[in-house]
Short mmCIF file of C-alpha atoms and ligand atoms in Angstrom, two decimals:
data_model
loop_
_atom_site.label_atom_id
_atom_site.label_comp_id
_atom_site.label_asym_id
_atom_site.label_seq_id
_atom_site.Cartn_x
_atom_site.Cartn_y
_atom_site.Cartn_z
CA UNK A 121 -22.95 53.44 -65.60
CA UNK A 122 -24.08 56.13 -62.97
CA UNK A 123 -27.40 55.52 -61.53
CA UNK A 124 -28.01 58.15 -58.67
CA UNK A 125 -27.46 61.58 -58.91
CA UNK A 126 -27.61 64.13 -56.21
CA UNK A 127 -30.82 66.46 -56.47
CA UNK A 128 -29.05 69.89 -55.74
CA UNK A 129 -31.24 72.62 -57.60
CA UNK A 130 -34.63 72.81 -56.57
CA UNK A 131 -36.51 71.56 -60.14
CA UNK A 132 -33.51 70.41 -61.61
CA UNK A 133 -34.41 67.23 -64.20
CA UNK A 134 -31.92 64.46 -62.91
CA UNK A 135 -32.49 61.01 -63.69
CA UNK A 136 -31.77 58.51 -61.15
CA UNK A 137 -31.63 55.27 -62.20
CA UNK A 138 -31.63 53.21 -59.13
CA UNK A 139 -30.40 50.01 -61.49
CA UNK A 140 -29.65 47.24 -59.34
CA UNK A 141 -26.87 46.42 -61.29
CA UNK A 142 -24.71 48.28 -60.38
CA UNK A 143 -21.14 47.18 -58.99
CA UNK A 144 -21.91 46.90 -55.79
CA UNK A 145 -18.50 45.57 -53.21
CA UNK A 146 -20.60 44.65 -50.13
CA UNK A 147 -17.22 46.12 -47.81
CA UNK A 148 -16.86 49.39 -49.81
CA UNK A 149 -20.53 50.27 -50.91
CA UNK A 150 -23.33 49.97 -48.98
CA UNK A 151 -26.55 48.34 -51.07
CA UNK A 152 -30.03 48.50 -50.95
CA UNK A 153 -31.43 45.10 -50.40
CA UNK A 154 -34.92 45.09 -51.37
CA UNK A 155 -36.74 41.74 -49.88
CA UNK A 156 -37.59 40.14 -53.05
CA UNK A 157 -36.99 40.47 -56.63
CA UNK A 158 -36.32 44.45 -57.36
CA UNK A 159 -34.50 46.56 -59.94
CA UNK A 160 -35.84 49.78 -60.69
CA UNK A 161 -34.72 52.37 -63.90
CA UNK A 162 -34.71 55.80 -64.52
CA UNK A 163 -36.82 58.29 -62.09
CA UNK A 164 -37.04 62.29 -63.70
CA UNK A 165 -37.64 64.48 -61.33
CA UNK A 166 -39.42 67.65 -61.56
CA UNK A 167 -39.43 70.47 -63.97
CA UNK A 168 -35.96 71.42 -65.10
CA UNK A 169 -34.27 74.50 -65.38
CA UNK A 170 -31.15 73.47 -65.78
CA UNK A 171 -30.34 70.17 -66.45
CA UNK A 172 -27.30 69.16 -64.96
CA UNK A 173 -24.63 67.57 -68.10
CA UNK A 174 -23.68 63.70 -67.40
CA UNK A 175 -20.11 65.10 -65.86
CA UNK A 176 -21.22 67.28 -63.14
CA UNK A 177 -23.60 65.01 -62.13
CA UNK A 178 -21.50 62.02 -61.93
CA UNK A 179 -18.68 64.67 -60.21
CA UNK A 180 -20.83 66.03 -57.95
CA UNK A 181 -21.72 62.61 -56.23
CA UNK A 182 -18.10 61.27 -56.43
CA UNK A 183 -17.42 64.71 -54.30
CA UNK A 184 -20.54 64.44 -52.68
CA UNK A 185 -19.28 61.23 -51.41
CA UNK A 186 -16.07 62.47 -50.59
CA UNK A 187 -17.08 64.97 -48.87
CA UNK A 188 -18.72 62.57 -46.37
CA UNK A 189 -15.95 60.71 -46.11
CA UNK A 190 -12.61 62.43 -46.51
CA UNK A 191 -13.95 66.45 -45.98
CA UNK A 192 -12.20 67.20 -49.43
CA UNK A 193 -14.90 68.57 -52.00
CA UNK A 194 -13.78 69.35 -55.40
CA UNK A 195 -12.91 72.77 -56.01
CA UNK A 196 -14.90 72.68 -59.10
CA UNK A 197 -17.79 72.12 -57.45
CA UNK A 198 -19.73 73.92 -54.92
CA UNK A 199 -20.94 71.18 -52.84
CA UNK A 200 -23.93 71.69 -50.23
CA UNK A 201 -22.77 71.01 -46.57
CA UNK A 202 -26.13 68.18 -45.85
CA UNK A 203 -25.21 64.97 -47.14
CA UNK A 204 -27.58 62.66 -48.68
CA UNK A 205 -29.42 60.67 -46.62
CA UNK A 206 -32.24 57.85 -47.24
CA UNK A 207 -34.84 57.06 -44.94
CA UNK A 208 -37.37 54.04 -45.63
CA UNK A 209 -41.37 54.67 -45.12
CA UNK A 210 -43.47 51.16 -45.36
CA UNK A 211 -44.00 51.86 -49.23
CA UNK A 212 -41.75 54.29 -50.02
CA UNK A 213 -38.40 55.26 -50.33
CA UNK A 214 -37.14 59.28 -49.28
CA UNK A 215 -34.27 60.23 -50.48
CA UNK A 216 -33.62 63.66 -48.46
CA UNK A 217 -31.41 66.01 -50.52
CA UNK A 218 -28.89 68.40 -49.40
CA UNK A 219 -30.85 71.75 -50.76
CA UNK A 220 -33.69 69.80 -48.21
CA UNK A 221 -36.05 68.42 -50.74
CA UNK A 222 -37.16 65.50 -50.70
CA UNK A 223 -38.04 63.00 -52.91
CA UNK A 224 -40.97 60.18 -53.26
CA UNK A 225 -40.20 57.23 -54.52
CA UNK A 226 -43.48 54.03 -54.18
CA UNK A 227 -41.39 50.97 -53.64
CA UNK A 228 -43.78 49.39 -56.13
CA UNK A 229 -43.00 51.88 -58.58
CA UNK A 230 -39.09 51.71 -58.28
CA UNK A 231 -39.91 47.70 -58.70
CA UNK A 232 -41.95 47.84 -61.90
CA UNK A 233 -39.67 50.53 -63.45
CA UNK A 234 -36.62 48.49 -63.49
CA UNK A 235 -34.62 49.32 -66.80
CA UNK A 236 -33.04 45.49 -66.57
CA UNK A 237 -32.51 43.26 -69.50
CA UNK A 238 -35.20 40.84 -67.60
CA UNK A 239 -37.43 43.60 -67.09
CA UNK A 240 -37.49 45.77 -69.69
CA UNK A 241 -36.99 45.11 -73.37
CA UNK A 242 -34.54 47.60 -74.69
CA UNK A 243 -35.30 46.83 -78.56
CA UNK A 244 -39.22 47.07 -78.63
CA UNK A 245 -39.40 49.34 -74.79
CA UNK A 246 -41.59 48.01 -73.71
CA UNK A 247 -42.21 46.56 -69.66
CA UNK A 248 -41.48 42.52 -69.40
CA UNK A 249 -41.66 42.47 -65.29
CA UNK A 250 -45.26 41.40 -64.39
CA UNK A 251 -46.53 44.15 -62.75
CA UNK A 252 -49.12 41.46 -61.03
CA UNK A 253 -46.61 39.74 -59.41
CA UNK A 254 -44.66 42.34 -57.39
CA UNK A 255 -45.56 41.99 -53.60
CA UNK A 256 -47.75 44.63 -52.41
CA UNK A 257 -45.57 45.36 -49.70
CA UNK A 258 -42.51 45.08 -51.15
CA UNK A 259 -39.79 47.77 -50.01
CA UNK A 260 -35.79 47.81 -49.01
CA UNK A 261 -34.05 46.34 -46.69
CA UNK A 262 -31.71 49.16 -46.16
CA UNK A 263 -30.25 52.37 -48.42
CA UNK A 264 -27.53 54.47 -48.58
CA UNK A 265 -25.72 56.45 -51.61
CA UNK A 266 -23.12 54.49 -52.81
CA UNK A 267 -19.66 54.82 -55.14
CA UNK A 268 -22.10 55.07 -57.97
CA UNK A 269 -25.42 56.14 -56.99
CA UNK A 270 -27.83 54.12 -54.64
CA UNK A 271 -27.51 50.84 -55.26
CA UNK A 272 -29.80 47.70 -54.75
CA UNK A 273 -28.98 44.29 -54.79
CA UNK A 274 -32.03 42.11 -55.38
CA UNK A 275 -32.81 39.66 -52.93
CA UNK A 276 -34.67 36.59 -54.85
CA UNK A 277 -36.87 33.29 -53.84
CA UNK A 278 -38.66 30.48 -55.75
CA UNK A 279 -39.74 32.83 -58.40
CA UNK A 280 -36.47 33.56 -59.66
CA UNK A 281 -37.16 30.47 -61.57
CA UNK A 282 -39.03 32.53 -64.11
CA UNK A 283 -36.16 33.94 -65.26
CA UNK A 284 -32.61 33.09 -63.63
CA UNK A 285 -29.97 35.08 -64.69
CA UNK A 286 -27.75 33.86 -67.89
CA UNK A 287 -25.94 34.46 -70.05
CA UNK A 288 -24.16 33.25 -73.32
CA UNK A 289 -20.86 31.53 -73.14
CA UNK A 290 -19.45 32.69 -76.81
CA UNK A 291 -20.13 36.11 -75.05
CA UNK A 292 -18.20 35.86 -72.07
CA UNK A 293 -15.51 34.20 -73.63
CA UNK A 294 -15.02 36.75 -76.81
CA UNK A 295 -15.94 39.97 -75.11
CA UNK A 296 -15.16 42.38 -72.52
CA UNK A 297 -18.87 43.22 -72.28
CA UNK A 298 -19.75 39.74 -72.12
CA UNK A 299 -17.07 39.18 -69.20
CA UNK A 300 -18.32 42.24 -67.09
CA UNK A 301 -22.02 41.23 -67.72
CA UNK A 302 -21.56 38.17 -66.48
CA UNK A 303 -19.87 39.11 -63.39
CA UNK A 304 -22.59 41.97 -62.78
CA UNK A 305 -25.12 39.10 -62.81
CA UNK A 306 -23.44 36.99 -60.18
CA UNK A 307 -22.80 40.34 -57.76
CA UNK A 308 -26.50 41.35 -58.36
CA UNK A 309 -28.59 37.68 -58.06
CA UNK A 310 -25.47 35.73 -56.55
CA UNK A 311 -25.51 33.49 -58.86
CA UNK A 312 -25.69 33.30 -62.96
CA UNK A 313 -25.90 30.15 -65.58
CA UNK A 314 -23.52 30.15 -68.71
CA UNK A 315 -25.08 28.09 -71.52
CA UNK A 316 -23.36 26.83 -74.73
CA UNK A 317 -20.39 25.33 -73.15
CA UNK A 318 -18.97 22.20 -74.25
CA UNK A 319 -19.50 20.07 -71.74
CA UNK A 320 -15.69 19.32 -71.34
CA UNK A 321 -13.19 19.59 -68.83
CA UNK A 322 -10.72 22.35 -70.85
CA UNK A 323 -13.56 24.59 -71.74
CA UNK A 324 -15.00 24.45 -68.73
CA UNK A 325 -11.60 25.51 -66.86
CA UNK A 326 -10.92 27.89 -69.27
CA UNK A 327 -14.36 29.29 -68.52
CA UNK A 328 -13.76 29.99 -64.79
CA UNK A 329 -10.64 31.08 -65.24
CA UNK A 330 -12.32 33.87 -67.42
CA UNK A 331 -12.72 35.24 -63.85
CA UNK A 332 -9.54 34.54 -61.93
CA UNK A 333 -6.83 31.47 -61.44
CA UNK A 334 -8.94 28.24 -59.47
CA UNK A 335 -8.14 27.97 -56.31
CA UNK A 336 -6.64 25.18 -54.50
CA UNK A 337 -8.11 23.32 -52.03
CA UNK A 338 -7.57 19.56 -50.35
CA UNK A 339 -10.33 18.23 -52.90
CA UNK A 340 -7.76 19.81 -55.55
CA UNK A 341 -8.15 22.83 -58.11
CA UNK A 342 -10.36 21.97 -60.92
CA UNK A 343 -12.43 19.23 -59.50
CA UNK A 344 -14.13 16.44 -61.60
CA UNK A 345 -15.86 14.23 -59.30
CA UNK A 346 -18.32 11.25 -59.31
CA UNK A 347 -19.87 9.43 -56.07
CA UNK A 348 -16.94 7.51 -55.52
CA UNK A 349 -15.86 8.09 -51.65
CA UNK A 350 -12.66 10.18 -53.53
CA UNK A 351 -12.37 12.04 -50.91
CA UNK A 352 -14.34 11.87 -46.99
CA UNK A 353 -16.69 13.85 -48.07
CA UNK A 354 -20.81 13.26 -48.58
CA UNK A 355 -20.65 15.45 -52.05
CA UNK A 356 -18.89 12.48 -53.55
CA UNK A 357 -21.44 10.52 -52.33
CA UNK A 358 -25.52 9.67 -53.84
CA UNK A 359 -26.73 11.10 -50.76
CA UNK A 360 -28.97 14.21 -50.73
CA UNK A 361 -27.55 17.20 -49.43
CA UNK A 362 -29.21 19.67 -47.23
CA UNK A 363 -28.75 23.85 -48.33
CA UNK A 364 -25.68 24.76 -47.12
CA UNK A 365 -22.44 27.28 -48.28
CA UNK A 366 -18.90 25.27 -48.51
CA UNK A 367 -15.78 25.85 -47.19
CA UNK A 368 -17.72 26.46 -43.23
CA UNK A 369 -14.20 25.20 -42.10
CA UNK A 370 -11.77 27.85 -44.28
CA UNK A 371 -11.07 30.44 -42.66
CA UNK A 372 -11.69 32.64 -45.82
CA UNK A 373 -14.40 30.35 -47.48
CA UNK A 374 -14.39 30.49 -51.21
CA UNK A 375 -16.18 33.12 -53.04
CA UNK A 376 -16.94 31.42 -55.71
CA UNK A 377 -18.11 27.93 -56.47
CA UNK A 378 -18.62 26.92 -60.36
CA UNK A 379 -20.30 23.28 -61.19
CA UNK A 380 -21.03 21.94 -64.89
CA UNK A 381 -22.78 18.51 -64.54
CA UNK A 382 -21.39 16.45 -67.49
CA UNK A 383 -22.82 13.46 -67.31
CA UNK A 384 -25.50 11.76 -66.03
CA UNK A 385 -27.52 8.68 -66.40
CA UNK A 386 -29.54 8.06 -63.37
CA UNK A 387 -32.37 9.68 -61.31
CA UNK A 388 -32.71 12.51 -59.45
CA UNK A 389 -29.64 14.50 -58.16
CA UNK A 390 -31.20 17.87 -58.96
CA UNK A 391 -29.48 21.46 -57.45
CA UNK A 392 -30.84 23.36 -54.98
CA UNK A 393 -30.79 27.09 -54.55
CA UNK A 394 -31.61 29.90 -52.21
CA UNK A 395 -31.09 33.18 -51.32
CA UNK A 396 -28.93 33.40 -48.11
CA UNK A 397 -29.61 37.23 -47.73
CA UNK A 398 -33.14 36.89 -48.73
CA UNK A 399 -33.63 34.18 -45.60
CA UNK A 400 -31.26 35.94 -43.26
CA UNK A 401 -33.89 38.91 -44.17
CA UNK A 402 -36.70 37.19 -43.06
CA UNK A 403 -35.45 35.59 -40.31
CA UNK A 404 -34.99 39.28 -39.02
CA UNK A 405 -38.36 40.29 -39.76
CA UNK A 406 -40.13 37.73 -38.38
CA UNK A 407 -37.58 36.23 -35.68
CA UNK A 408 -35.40 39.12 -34.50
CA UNK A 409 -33.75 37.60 -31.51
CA UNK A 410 -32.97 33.91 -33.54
CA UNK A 411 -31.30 36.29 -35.95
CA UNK A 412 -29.11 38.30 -33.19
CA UNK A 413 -28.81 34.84 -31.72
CA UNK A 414 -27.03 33.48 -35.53
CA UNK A 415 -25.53 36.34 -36.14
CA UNK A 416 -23.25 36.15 -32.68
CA UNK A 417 -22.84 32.74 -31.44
CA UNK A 418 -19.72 31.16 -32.87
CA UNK A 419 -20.12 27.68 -34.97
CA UNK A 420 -16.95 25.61 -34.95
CA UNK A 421 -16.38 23.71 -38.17
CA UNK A 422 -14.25 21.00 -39.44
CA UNK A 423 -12.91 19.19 -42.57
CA UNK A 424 -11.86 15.88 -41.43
CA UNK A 425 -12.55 13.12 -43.95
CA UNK A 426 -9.59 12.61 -45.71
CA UNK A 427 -6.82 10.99 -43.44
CA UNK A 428 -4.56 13.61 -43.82
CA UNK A 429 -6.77 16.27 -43.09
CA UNK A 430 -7.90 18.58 -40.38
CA UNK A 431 -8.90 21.46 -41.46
CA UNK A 432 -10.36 23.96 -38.98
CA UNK A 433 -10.80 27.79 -39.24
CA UNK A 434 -9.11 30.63 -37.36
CA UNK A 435 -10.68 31.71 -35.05
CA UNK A 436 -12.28 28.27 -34.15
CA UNK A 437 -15.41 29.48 -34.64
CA UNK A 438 -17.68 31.95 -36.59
CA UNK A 439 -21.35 33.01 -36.57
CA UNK A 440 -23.47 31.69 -38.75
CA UNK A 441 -24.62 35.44 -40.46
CA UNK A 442 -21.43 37.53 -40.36
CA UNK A 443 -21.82 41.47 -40.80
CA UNK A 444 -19.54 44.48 -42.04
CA UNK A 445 -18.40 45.87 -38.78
CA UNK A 446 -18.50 49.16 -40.69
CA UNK A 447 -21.67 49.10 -41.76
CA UNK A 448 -23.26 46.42 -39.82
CA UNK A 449 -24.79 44.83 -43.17
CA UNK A 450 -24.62 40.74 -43.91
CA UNK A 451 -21.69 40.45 -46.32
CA UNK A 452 -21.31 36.42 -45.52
CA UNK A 453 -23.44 33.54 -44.62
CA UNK A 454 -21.22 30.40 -43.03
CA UNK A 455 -23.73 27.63 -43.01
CA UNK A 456 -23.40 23.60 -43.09
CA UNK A 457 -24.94 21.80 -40.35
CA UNK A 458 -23.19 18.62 -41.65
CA UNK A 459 -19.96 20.08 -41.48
CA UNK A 460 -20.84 21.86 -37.58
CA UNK A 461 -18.36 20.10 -35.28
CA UNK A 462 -18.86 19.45 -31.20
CA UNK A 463 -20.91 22.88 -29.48
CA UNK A 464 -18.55 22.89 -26.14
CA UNK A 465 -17.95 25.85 -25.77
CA UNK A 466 -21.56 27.44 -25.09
CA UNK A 467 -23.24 27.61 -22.25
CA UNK A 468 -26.67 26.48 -21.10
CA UNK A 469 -28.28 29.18 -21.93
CA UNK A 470 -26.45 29.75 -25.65
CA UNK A 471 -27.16 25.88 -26.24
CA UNK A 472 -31.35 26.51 -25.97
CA UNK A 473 -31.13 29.91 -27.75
CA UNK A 474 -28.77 28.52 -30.43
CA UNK A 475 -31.05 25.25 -31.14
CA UNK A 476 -33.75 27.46 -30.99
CA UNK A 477 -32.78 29.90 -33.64
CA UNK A 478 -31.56 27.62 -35.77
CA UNK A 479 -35.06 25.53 -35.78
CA UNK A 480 -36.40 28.92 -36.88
CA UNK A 481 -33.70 29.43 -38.77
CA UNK A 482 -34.37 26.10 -40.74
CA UNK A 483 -37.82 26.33 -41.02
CA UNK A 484 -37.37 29.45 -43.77
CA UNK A 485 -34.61 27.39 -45.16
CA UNK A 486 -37.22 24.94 -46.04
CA UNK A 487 -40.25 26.32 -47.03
CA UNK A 488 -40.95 25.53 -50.92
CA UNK A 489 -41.47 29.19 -51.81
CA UNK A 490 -37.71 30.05 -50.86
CA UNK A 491 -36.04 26.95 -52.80
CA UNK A 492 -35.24 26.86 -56.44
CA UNK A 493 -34.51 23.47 -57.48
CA UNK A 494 -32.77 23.18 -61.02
CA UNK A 495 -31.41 20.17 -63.22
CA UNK A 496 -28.12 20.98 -63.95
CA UNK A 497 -27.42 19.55 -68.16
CA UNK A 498 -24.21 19.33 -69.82
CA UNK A 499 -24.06 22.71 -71.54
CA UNK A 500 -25.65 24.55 -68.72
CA UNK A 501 -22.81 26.20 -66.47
CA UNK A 502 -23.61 27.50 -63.05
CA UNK A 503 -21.85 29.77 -60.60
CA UNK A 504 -22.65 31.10 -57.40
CA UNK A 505 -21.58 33.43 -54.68
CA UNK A 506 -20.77 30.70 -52.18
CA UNK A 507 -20.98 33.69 -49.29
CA UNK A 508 -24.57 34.57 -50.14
CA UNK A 509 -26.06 31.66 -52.35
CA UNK A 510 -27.05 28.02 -50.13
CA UNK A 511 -26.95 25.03 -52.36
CA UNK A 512 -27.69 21.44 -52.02
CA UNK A 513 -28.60 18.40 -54.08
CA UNK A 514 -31.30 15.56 -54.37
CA UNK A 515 -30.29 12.36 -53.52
CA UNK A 516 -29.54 10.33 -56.80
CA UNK A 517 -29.16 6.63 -58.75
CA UNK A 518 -26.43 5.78 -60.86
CA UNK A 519 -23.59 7.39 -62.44
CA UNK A 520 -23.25 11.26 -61.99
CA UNK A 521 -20.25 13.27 -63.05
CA UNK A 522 -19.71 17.21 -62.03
CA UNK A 523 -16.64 19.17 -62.63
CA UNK A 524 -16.41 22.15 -61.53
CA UNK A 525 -13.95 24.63 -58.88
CA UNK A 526 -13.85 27.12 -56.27
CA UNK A 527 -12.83 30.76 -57.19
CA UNK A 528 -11.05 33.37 -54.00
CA UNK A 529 -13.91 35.84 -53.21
CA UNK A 530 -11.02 38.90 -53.45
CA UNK A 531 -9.78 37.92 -56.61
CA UNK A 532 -13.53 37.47 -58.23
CA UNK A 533 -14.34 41.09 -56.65
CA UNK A 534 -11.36 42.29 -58.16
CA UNK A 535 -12.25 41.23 -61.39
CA UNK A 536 -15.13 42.56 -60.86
CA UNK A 537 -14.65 45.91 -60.05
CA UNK A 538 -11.70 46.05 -62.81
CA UNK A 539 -14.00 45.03 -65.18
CA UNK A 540 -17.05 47.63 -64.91
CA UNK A 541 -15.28 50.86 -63.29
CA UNK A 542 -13.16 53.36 -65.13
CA UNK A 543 -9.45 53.69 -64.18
CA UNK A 544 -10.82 57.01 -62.77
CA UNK A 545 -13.34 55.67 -60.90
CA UNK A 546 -11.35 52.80 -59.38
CA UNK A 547 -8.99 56.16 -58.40
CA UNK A 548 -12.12 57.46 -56.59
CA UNK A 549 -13.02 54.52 -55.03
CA UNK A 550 -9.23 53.84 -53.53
C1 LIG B 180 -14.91 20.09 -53.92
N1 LIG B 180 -16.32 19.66 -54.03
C2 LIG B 180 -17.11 20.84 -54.38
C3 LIG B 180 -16.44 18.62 -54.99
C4 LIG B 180 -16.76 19.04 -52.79
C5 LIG B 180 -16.67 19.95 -51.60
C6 LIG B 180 -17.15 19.31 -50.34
C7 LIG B 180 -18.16 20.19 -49.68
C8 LIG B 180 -17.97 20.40 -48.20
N2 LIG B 180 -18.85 19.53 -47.46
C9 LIG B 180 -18.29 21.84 -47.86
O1 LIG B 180 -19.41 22.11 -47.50
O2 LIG B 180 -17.42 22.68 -48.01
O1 LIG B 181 -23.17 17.30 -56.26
C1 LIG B 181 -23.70 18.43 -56.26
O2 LIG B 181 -24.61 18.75 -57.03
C2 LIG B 181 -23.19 19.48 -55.29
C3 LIG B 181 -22.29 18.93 -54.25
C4 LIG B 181 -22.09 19.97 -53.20
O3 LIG B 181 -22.99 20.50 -52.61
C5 LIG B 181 -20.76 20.43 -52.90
O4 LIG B 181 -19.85 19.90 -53.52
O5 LIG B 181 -20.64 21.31 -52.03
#
């Protein structure tokens, strides 16, 4: 389970496995998020002398860790006063260690080591990411050491359609492993399919409530919804619906949003997904102040179909790309245009810069290599991290049924995190 381990002896052999999926609780730990597609596996390094057992590794960094936070090494461990830092170079990655080595890591090479299930095959060993098609200038985002090593969470686009994470539902619903595999997926892509489940109402329930209970909302708990007009709201409608995350107007939007299409005898009405993180990204790289601009000016949002609803958020209004004010890293996106109610509270000024930054904002939202468009079947579960993942819909003829709910984002990480770390290690992470 431990990827990273501190290099303390000059020449010591440590393996780092800089696995991307890792736990990885975007308010506790802080990730690495590499702009596209990246896991990467085990890195030796150097001769050893004495190779450090699995325990004092693993100790070592927990105290490490500690140390940098809470000054209170273990007093089994001699620990080095430098922490561990990171720094990025254009195609590579140094990790500075506290004996003041450093280490040399080619982004490409982290990329087209990853140990994954999709990238490596664990039966035969041999490499299944194509080498070809990593980006020549691929690299992170940002890195730090986290709870369990440095972790990465992959950033995706178009070409996740190559191989979208899945997995099996007889899995998730007999095992332990299967459970905690799943949920690894959906923390490390944001979002995961479950195939071979009955396309039924009880399975499918029963299937998110593998997680944690539904939760509740003014549409209901487990929804089951056709274009009817059910409730004031354009999902139960044909129309096409622009990328967007739900729940703009909660004031703690849902975490989680689960949708099995059922039935369906029409045309078109095909699912739409993309990267949040992976846009917000490039919005910074290539429009810095748009992305200042979305990530400060507050949006206010409303539910307000139903008759007996108003539903507005507290505070009134939020930015679009909301950061850890720890660490200063995205940890939500809060995005529906449709949903955006009156801008009077900006000024002149905010009003061009807003408009502006959102055009720019829009116009990575829409370009064809960032989109992954997917036919939802009866069989075919998906689930996504509504605070990361954007989804939307093609406009569609005839009869179209999707059931489905909304999971609390605390409850899913807790299930998470109870689910992959050791009592111990939930004890260290407290
Ligand atoms: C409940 N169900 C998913 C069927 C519909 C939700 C309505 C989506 C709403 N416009 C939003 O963006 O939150
Ligand atoms: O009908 C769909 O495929 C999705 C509807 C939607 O975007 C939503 O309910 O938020």
């Amino acid at each position: 389970m431990f990827r990273a381990f501190p290099r303390v002896y000059a020449n010591t052999n440590i393996s780092i496995n800089l696995s991307n999926n890792l736990l990885s609780s975007r308010n506790v730990i802080r990730n690495v998020l590499f702009r596209s597609i990246s896991h990467v596996g085990n890195i030796g390094l150097g001769k050893t002398s004495r190779k450090m057992n699995f325990n004092e590794k693993r100790k070592l960094l927990v105290n490490v860790l500690k140390r940098n936070f809470t000054e209170s090494p273990d007093p089994e461990v001699t620990i080095p006063s430098k922490p561990i830092t990171i720094s990025i170079e254009s195609h590579k990655l140094l990790i500075n260690w506290q004996d003041n080595q450093t280490s040399k890591f080619h982004n490409i090479w982290l990329r087209d080591h990853c140990k994954c299930e999709n990238c490596y095959h664990h039966k035969t060993k041999q490499r299944l990411v194509d080498t070809f098609k990593i980006p020549e200038d691929i690299k992170p985002l940002s890195a730090s050491p986290g709870l369990n090593g440095i972790e990465i969470t992959s950033l995706w686009d178009a070409r996740i359609e190559d191989c979208p994470p899945t997995v099996q539902y007889e899995d998730v619903m007999q095992t332990k492993e299967g459970l905690s595999n799943w949920l690894k997926k959906i923390d490390k892509y944001g979002f995961c399919f479950v195939d071979g489940v009955p396309p039924k109402v009880k399975e499918t329930e029963e299937l998110a409530k593998r997680i944690c209970f539904i939760r509740e909302s003014h549409y209901g708990g487990f929804w089951d919804f056709t274009s009817n007009l059910a409730h004031g709201d354009t999902a139960y409608t044909t129309l096409a619906l622009k990328a967007h995350t739900d729940n703009t107007y909660f004031t703690d939007p849902s975490g989680l949003q689960m949708f099995h299409l059922i039935e369906f005898e029409g045309k078109g009405g095909s699912s739409l997904l993309i990267d949040g993180f992976s846009i917000a990204r490039k919005l910074k790289m290539k429009y810095p102040e748009a992305y200042k601009v979305l990530s400060t000016i507050r949006i206010p949002t409303h539910s307000a179909g139903d008759s007996d609803v108003l539903i507005q958020p507290t505070p009134l209004a939020y930015p679009i790309l909301n950061h850890n004010p720890l660490t200063n890293e995205i940890y939500q996106i809060r995005y529906n245009n449709d949903d955006r109610s009156t801008l009077n509270r900006l000024t002149s000024e905010e009003i061009e810069s807003f408009y502006d930054s959102i055009r720019k904002w829009n116009k990575i939202l829409v370009d064809k290599e960032n989109e992954y468009w997917v036919q939802l079947e009866p069989g075919r579960v998906l689930i996504f991290d509504n605070w990361r993942v954007l989804h939307g819909r093609a406009g569609f003829t005839g009869h179209r049924r999707l059931i489905g709910a909304y999971l609390n984002w605390d409850d899913y990480r807790s299930k998470l995190k109870i689910s992959c770390l050791s009592r111990q290690e939930i004890e260290e992470a407290l």
